Coordinates of C-alpha atoms in Angstrom, one line a residue:
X1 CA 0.7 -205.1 77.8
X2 CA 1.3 -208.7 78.0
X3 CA 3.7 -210.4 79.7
X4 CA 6.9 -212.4 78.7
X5 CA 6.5 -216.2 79.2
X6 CA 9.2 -218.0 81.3
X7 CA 10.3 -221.6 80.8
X8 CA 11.7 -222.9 83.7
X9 CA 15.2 -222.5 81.7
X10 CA 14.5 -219.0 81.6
X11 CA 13.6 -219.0 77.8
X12 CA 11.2 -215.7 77.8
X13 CA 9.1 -214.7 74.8
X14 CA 9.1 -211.1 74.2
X15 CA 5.2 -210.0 73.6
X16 CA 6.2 -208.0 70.4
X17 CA 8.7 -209.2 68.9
X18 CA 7.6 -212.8 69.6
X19 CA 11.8 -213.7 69.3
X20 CA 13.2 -215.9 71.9
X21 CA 15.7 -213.9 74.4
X22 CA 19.2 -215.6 75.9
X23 CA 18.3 -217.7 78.7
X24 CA 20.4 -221.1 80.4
X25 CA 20.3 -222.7 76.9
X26 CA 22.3 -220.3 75.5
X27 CA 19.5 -219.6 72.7
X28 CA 20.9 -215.8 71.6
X29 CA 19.2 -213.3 69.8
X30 CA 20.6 -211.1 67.2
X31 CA 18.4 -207.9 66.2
X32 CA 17.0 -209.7 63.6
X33 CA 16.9 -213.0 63.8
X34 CA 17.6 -216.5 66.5
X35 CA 21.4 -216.8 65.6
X36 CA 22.4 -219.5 67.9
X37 CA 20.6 -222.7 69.2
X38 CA 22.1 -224.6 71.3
X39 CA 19.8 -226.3 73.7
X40 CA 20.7 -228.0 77.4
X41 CA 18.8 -230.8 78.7
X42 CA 15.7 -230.6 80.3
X43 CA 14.3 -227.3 78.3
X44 CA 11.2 -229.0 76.9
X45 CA 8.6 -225.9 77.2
X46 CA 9.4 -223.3 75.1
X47 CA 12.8 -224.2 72.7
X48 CA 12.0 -227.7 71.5
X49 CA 14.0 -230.4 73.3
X50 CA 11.4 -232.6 73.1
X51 CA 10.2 -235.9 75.4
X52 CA 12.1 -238.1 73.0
X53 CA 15.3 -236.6 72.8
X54 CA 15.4 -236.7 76.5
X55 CA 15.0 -239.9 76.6
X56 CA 17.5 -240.7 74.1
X57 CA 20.1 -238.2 75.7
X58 CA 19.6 -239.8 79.5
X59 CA 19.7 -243.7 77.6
X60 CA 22.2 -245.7 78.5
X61 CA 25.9 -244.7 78.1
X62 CA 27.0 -247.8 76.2
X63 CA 24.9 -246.8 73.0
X64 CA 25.6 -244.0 70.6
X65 CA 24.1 -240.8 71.4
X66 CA 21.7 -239.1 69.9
X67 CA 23.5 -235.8 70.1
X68 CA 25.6 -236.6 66.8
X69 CA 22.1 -236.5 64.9
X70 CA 22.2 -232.9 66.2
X71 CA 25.5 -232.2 65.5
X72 CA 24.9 -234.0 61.6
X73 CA 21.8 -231.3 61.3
X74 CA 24.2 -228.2 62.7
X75 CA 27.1 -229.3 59.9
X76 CA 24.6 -228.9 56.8
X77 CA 23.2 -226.2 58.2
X78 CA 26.4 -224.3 58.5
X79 CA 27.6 -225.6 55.4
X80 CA 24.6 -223.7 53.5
X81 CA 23.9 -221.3 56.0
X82 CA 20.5 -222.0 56.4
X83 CA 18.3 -223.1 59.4
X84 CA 17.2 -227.2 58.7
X85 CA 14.8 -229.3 60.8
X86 CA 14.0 -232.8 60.8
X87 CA 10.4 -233.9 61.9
X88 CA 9.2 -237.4 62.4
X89 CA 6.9 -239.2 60.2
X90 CA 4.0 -237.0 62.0
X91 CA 5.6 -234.0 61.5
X92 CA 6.3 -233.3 64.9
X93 CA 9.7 -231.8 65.3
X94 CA 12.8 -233.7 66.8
X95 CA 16.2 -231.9 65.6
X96 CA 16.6 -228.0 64.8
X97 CA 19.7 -225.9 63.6
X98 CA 20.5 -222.3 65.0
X99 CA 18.7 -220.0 62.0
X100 CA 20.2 -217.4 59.5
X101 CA 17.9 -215.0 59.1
X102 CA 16.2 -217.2 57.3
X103 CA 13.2 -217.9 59.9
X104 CA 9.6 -217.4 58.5
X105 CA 6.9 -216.8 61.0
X106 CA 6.0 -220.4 61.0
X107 CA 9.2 -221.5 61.9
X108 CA 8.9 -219.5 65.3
X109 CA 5.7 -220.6 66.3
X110 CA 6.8 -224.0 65.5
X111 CA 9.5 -223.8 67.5
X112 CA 7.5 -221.5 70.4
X113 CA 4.1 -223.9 70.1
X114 CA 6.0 -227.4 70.2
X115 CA 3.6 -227.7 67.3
X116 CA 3.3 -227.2 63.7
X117 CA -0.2 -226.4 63.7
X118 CA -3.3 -227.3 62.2
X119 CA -2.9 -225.0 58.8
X120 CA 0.3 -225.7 58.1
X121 CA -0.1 -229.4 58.6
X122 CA -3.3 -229.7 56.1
X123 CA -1.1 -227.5 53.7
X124 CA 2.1 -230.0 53.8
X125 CA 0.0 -233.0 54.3
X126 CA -2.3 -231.7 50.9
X127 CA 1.2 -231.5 48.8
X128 CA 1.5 -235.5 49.5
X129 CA 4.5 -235.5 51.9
X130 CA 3.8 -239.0 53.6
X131 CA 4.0 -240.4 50.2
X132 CA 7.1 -238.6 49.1
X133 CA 10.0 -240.9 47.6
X134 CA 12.2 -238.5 47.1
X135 CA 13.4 -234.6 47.6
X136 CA 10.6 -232.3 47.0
X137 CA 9.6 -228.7 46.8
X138 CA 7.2 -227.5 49.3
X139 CA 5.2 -224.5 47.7
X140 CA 4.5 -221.5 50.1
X141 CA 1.4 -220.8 52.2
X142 CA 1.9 -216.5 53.0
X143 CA -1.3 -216.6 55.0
X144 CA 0.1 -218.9 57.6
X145 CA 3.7 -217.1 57.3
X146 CA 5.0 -220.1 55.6
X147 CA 7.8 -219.6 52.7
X148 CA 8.8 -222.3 50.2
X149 CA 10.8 -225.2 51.8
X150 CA 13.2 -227.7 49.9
X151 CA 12.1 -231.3 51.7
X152 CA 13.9 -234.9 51.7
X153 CA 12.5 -237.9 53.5
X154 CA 14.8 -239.6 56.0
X155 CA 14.9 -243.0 54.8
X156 CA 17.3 -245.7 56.2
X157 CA 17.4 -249.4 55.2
X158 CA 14.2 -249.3 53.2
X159 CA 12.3 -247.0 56.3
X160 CA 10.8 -243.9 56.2
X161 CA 11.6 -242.2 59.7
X162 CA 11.1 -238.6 59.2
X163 CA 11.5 -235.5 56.5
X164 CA 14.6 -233.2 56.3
X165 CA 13.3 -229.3 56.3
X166 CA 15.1 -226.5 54.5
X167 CA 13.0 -222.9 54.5
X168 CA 14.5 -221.9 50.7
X169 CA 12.0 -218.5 50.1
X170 CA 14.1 -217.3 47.2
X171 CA 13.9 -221.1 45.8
X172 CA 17.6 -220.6 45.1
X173 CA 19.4 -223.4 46.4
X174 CA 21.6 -225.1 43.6
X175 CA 21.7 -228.7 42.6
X176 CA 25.1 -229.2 44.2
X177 CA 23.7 -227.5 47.8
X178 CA 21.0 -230.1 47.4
X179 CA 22.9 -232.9 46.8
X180 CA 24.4 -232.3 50.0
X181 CA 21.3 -232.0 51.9
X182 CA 20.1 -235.5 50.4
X183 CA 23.5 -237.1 51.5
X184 CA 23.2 -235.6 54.9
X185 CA 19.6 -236.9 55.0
X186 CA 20.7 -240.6 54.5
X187 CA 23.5 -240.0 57.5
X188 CA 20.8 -238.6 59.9
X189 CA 18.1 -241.5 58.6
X190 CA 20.4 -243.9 59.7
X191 CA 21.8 -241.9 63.0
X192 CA 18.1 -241.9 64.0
X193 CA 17.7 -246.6 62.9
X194 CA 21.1 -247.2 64.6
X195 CA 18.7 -246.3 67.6
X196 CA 15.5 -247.4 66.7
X197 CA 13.6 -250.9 67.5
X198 CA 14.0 -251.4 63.9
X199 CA 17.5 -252.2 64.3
X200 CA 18.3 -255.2 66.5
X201 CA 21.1 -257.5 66.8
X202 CA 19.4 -260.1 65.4
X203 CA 19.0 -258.7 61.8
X204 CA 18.6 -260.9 59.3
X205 CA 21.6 -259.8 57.5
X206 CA 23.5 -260.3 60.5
X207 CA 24.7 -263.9 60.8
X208 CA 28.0 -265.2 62.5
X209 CA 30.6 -265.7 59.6
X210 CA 33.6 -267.3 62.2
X211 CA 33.4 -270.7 60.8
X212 CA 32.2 -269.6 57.1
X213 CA 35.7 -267.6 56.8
X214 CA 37.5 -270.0 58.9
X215 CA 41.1 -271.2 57.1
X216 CA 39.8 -275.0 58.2
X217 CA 37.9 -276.8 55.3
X218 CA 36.1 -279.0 57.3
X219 CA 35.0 -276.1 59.8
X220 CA 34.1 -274.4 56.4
X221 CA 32.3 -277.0 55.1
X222 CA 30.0 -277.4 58.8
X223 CA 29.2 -273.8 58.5
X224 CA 28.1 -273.7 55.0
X225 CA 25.9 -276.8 55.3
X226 CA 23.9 -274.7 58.3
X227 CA 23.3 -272.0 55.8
X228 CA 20.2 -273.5 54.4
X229 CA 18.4 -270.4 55.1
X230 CA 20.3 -268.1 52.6
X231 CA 20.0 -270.0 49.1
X232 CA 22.6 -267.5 47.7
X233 CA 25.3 -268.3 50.1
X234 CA 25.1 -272.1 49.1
X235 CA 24.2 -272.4 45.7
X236 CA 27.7 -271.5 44.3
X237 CA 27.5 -268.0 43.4
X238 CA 30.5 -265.9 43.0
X239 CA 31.1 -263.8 46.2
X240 CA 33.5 -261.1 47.1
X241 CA 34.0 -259.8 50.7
X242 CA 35.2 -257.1 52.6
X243 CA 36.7 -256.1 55.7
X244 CA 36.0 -252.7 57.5
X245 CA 38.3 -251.6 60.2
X246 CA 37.6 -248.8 63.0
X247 CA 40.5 -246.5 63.2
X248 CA 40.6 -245.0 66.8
X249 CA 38.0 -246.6 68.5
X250 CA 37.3 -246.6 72.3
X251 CA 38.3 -249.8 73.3
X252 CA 34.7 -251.7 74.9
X253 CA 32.2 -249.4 73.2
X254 CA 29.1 -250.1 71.7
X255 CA 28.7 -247.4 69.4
X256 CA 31.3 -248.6 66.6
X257 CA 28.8 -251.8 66.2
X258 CA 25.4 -249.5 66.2
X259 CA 27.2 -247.3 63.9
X260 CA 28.4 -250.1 61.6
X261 CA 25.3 -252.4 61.8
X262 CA 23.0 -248.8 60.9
X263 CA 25.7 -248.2 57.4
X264 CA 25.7 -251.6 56.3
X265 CA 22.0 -250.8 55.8
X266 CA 23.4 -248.2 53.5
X267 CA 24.1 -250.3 50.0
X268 CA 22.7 -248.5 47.1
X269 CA 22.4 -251.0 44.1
X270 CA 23.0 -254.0 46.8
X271 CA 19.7 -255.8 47.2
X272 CA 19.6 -256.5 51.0
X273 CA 18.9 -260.3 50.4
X274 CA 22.2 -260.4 48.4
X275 CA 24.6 -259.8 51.7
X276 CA 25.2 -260.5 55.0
X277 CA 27.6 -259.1 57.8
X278 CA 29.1 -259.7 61.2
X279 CA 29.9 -256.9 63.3
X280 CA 32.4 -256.3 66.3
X281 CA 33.5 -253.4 68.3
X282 CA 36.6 -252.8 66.0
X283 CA 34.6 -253.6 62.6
X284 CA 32.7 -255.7 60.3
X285 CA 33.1 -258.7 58.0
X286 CA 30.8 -258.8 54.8
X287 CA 30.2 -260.8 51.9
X288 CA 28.2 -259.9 49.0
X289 CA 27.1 -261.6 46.1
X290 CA 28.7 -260.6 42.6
X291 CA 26.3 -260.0 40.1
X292 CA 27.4 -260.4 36.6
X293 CA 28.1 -256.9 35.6
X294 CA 30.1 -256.2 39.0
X295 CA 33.0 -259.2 38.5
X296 CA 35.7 -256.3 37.1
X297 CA 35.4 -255.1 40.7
X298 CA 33.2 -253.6 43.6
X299 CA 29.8 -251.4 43.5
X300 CA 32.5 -248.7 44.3
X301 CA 29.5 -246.1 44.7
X302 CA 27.9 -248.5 47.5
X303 CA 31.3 -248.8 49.3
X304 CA 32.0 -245.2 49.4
X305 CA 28.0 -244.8 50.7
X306 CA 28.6 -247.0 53.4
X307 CA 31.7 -245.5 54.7
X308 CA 29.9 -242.1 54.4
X309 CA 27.7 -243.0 56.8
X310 CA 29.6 -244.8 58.8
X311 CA 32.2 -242.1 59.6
X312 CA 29.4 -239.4 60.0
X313 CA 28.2 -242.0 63.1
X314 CA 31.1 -242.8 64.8
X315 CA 32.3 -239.3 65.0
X316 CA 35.2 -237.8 67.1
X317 CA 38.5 -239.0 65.9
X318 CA 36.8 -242.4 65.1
X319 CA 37.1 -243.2 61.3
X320 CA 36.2 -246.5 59.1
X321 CA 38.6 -248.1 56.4
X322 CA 37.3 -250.6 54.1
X323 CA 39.5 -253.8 52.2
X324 CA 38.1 -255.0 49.1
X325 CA 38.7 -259.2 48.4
X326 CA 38.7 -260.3 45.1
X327 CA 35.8 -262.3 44.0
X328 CA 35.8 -265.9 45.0
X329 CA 33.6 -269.3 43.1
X330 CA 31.4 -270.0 45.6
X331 CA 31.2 -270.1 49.7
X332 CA 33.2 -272.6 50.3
X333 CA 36.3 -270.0 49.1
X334 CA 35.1 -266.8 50.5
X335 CA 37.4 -267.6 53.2
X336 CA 40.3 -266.3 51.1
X337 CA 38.5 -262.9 49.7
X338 CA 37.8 -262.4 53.2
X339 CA 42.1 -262.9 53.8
X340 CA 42.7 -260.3 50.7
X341 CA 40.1 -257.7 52.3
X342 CA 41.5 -257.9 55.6
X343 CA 45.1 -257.5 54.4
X344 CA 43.8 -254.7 51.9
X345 CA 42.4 -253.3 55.6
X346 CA 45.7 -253.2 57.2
X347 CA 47.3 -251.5 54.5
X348 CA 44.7 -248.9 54.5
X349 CA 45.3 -248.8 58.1
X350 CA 48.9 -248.7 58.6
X351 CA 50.0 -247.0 55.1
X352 CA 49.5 -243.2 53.8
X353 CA 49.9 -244.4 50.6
X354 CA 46.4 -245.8 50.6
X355 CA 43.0 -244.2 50.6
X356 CA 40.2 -245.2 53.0
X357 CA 38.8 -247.8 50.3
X358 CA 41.6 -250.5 49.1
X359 CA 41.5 -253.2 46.6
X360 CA 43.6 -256.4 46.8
X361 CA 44.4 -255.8 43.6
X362 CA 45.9 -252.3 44.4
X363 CA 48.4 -253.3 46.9
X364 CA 51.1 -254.4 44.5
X365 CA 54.3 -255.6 46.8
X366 CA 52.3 -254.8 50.0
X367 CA 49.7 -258.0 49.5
X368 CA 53.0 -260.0 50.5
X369 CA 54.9 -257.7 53.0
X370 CA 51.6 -256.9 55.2
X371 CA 50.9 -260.5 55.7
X372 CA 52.5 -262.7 59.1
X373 CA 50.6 -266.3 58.0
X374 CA 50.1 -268.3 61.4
X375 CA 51.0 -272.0 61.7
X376 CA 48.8 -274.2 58.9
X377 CA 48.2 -271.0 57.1
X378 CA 48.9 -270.5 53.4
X379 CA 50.4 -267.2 52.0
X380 CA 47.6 -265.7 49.8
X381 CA 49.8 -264.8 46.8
X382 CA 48.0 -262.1 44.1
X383 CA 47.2 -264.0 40.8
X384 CA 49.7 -263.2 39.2
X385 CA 52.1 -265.1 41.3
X386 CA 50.0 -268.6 41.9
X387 CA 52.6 -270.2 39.2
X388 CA 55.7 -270.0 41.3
X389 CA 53.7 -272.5 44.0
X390 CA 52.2 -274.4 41.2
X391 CA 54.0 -278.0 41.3
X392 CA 53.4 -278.3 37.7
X393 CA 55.8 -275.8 36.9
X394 CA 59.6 -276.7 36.7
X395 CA 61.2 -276.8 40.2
X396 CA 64.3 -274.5 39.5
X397 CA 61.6 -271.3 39.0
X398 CA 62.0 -270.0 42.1
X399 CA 65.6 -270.5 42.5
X400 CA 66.6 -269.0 39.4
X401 CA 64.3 -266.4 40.2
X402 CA 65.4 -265.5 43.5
X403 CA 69.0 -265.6 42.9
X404 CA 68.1 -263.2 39.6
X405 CA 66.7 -260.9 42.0
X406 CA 69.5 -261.3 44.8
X407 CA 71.8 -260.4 41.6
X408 CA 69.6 -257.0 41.3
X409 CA 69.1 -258.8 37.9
X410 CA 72.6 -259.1 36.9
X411 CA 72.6 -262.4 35.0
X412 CA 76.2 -263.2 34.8
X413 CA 76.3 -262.8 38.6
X414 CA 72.8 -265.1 38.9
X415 CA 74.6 -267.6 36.9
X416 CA 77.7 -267.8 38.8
X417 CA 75.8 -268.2 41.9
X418 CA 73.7 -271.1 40.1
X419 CA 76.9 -272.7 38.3
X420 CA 75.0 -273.1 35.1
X421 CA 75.8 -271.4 32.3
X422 CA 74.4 -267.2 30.9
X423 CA 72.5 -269.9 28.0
X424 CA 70.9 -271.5 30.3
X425 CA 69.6 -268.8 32.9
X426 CA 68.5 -266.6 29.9
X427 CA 66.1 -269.5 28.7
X428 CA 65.0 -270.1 32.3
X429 CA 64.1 -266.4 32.7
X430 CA 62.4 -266.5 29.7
X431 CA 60.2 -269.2 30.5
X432 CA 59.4 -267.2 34.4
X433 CA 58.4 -264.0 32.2
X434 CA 56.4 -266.2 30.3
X435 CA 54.8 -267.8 33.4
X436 CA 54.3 -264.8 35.5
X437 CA 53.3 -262.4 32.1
X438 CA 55.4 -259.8 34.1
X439 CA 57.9 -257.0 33.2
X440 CA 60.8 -258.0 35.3
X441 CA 62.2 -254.7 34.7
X442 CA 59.6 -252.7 36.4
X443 CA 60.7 -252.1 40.3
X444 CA 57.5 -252.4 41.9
X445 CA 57.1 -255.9 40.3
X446 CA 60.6 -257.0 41.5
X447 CA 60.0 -256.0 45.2
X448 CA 56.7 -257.7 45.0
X449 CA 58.4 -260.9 43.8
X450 CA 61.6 -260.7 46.0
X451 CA 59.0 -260.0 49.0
X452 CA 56.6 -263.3 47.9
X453 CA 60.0 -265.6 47.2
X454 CA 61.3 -264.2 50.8
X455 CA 58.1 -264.7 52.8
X456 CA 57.2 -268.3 50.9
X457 CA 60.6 -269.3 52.1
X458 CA 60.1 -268.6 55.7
X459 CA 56.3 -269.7 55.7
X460 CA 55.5 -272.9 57.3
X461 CA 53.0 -273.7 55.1
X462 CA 55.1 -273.5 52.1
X463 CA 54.9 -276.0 49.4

């Protein structure tokens, strides 16, 4: 009779059964299947913690671990309650889930031999899965135990890095199960480039965007004239940018910038020569060029991709908001999209009445009451507003205006306060309505006014 064999975890293999026992790695058994996988460091002979993920488990503390590409694999898995792998472009397995019952006898000698072996390789390599752009059904090969597998290549930021395995006999996954396989695919892809070669800090969509969103315009225009490099980003195009905030972070650490530089990769319907970024260890900074069917607002689908991915990196308690600028003509005013994002940020940031993504344009009264302007800083006032600091308007706009609102809109009281007569402050409010095109009547536009007129009056820069 043969014998068991030992790792030196204590993994043994029975003879018969050839199903992994409970050993140090706490990989247990149920009577019919391996229902829990959950592997320690250092187990490399018999349950598939490979050279590599050693390496990246023992690499240094300051980058993002590795372990979250385990924990992104154990999620979908639970969530359909079947076993997934991911392999690497050879084939050669990196990251496995606990299985479900679900394990063909392939599957165990995979996990047993370290290997896939040499039928089962010629049979996936036959079906074309190198060249595979997208998910793809793997027909089954019975004589090498092998049942039908649902497959996704792992693609990040235009690379292939690997394919996403789940054994489906009954071919009854639905479309909605894989959709989420395919989204958790592009998390792992770029779990596994935030860690690769591939991603350095010197990308080229990575460039330092201080002095390009500076408040100075000569510092703007000496940043700008360096840009030679990026034709886009000086030939006038109309821009937008955003501002993504870590919530949470750990003060110092260097995963929030792997995390974010590895999303930012994640822009379906961007082309990558159309933006760049800066990142720091509390967020990023990004502007992207409009196109012409995007000016009503963002490519909402990228935004919501990025932060996806994002938040499935950093992990933990660790989450991202993103601020949306409006669009700006040209470079040399991106500096104020870039003050809209960052305000839409903080909102999203400090107020539960916002979602994760938020719009300039959806912050109403809060555009004004979230902002602090520095000395030589101008107020950024929504659109809407630009007439009460344009000096081509009359100059008793915003006096009339504010002592209407002071009044709670009581005109008889505004004109007393004035000393002009009701005549004359029902023509003057007449002529604001017409200038602002707002219904003074509505309450969220009279806070947002009586916010702006309060803050303009106490900012420095105010004309």
């Amino acid at each position: 009779m043969r014998q068991a064999t030992d790792c030196k975890l204590h993994h043994s293999v029975d003879p018969v059964s050839e199903k992994l026992s409970t050993g140090s790695c706490k990989l247990v058994e149920s009577e019919a299947s391996v229902t829990k996988w959950n592997m320690e460091p250092g187990c490399a002979a018999a349950c598939g913690a490979y050279d590599q993920n050693e390496r990246w488990r023992e690499a240094d503390s300051g980058h993002m671990s590795l372990d979250r590409v385990q924990a992104l694999v154990d999620e979908i898995a639970e969530t359909l309650r079947r076993a997934v792998v991911v392999d690497d472009t050879q084939l050669r397995l990196l990251y496995a889930s606990r299985h479900y019952g679900d394990e063909d006898g392939q599957r165990v000698r995979s996990v047993l031999q370290r290997q896939i072996g040499p039928d089962a390789l010629q049979h996936i390599l036959s079906q074309g899965a190198r060249v595979w752009t997208g998910p793809t059904r793997l027909p089954p090969k019975l004589d090498v135990g092998m049942e039908s597998r649902w497959c996704v290549p792992v693609r990040h930021a235009g690379h292939l890095i690997g394919l996403m395995v789940v054994i489906d006999a009954q071919q009854t996954l639905t479309r909605s199960e894989k959709g989420l396989i395919e989204a958790a695919a592009g998390q792992i892809g770029a779990a596994l480039y935030a860690e690769s070669e591939d991603n350095q800090e010197t990308s080229s969509l990575e460039v330092d965007l201080d002095d390009i969103l500076d408040v100075s315009e000569d510092v703007r225009r000496t940043a700008i004239a360096c840009m030679a490099g990026v034709p886009w980003l000086t030939d006038g195009s109309e821009v937008r940018c955003f501002a993504i905030r870590v919530v949470s972070s750990s003060a110092g650490s260097e995963a929030p910038r792997r995390a974010l530089r590895a999303a930012l990769g994640t822009r379906p319907g961007i082309a990558p020569q159309h933006y760049v970024f800066s990142t720091s260890d509390d967020g990023a900074r990004v502007i992207e060029k409009v196109p012409f069917a995007g000016r009503a607002g963002p490519a909402q689908h990228s935004v919501e991709a990025m932060l996806s991915v994002a938040d499935a990196l950093l992990g933990g308690d660790r989450t991202c908001v993103v601020g949306v600028g409006d669009s700006a003509d040209g470079l040399s005013d991106a500096w104020r999209s870039y003050r809209q994002a960052a305000i839409a940020a903080d909102a999203a940031t400090r107020s539960r009445r916002f979602g994760p993504i938020v719009a300039w344009s959806e912050l109403g009264a809060y555009s004004v009451l979230l902002q602090s302007p520095a000395v030589n800083e101008p107020l950024i006032l929504p659109a809407a507003l630009e007439a009460l600091v344009d000096p081509g308007q009359p100059s008793w706009m915003r006096e009339t205006l504010l002592a209407y609102l002071d009044s709670s809109g009581s005109g008889p009281r505004a004109a007393e306060h004035l000393h002009i007569h009701r005549t004359t402050l029902y023509y003057r409010m007449d002529r604001i309505r017409e200038a602002l095109q707002m219904d003074l009547e509505d309450g969220e536009n009279r806070l947002l006014l009586h916010a702006s007129l309060r803050m303009l009056d106490v900012s420095r820069s105010s004309p």
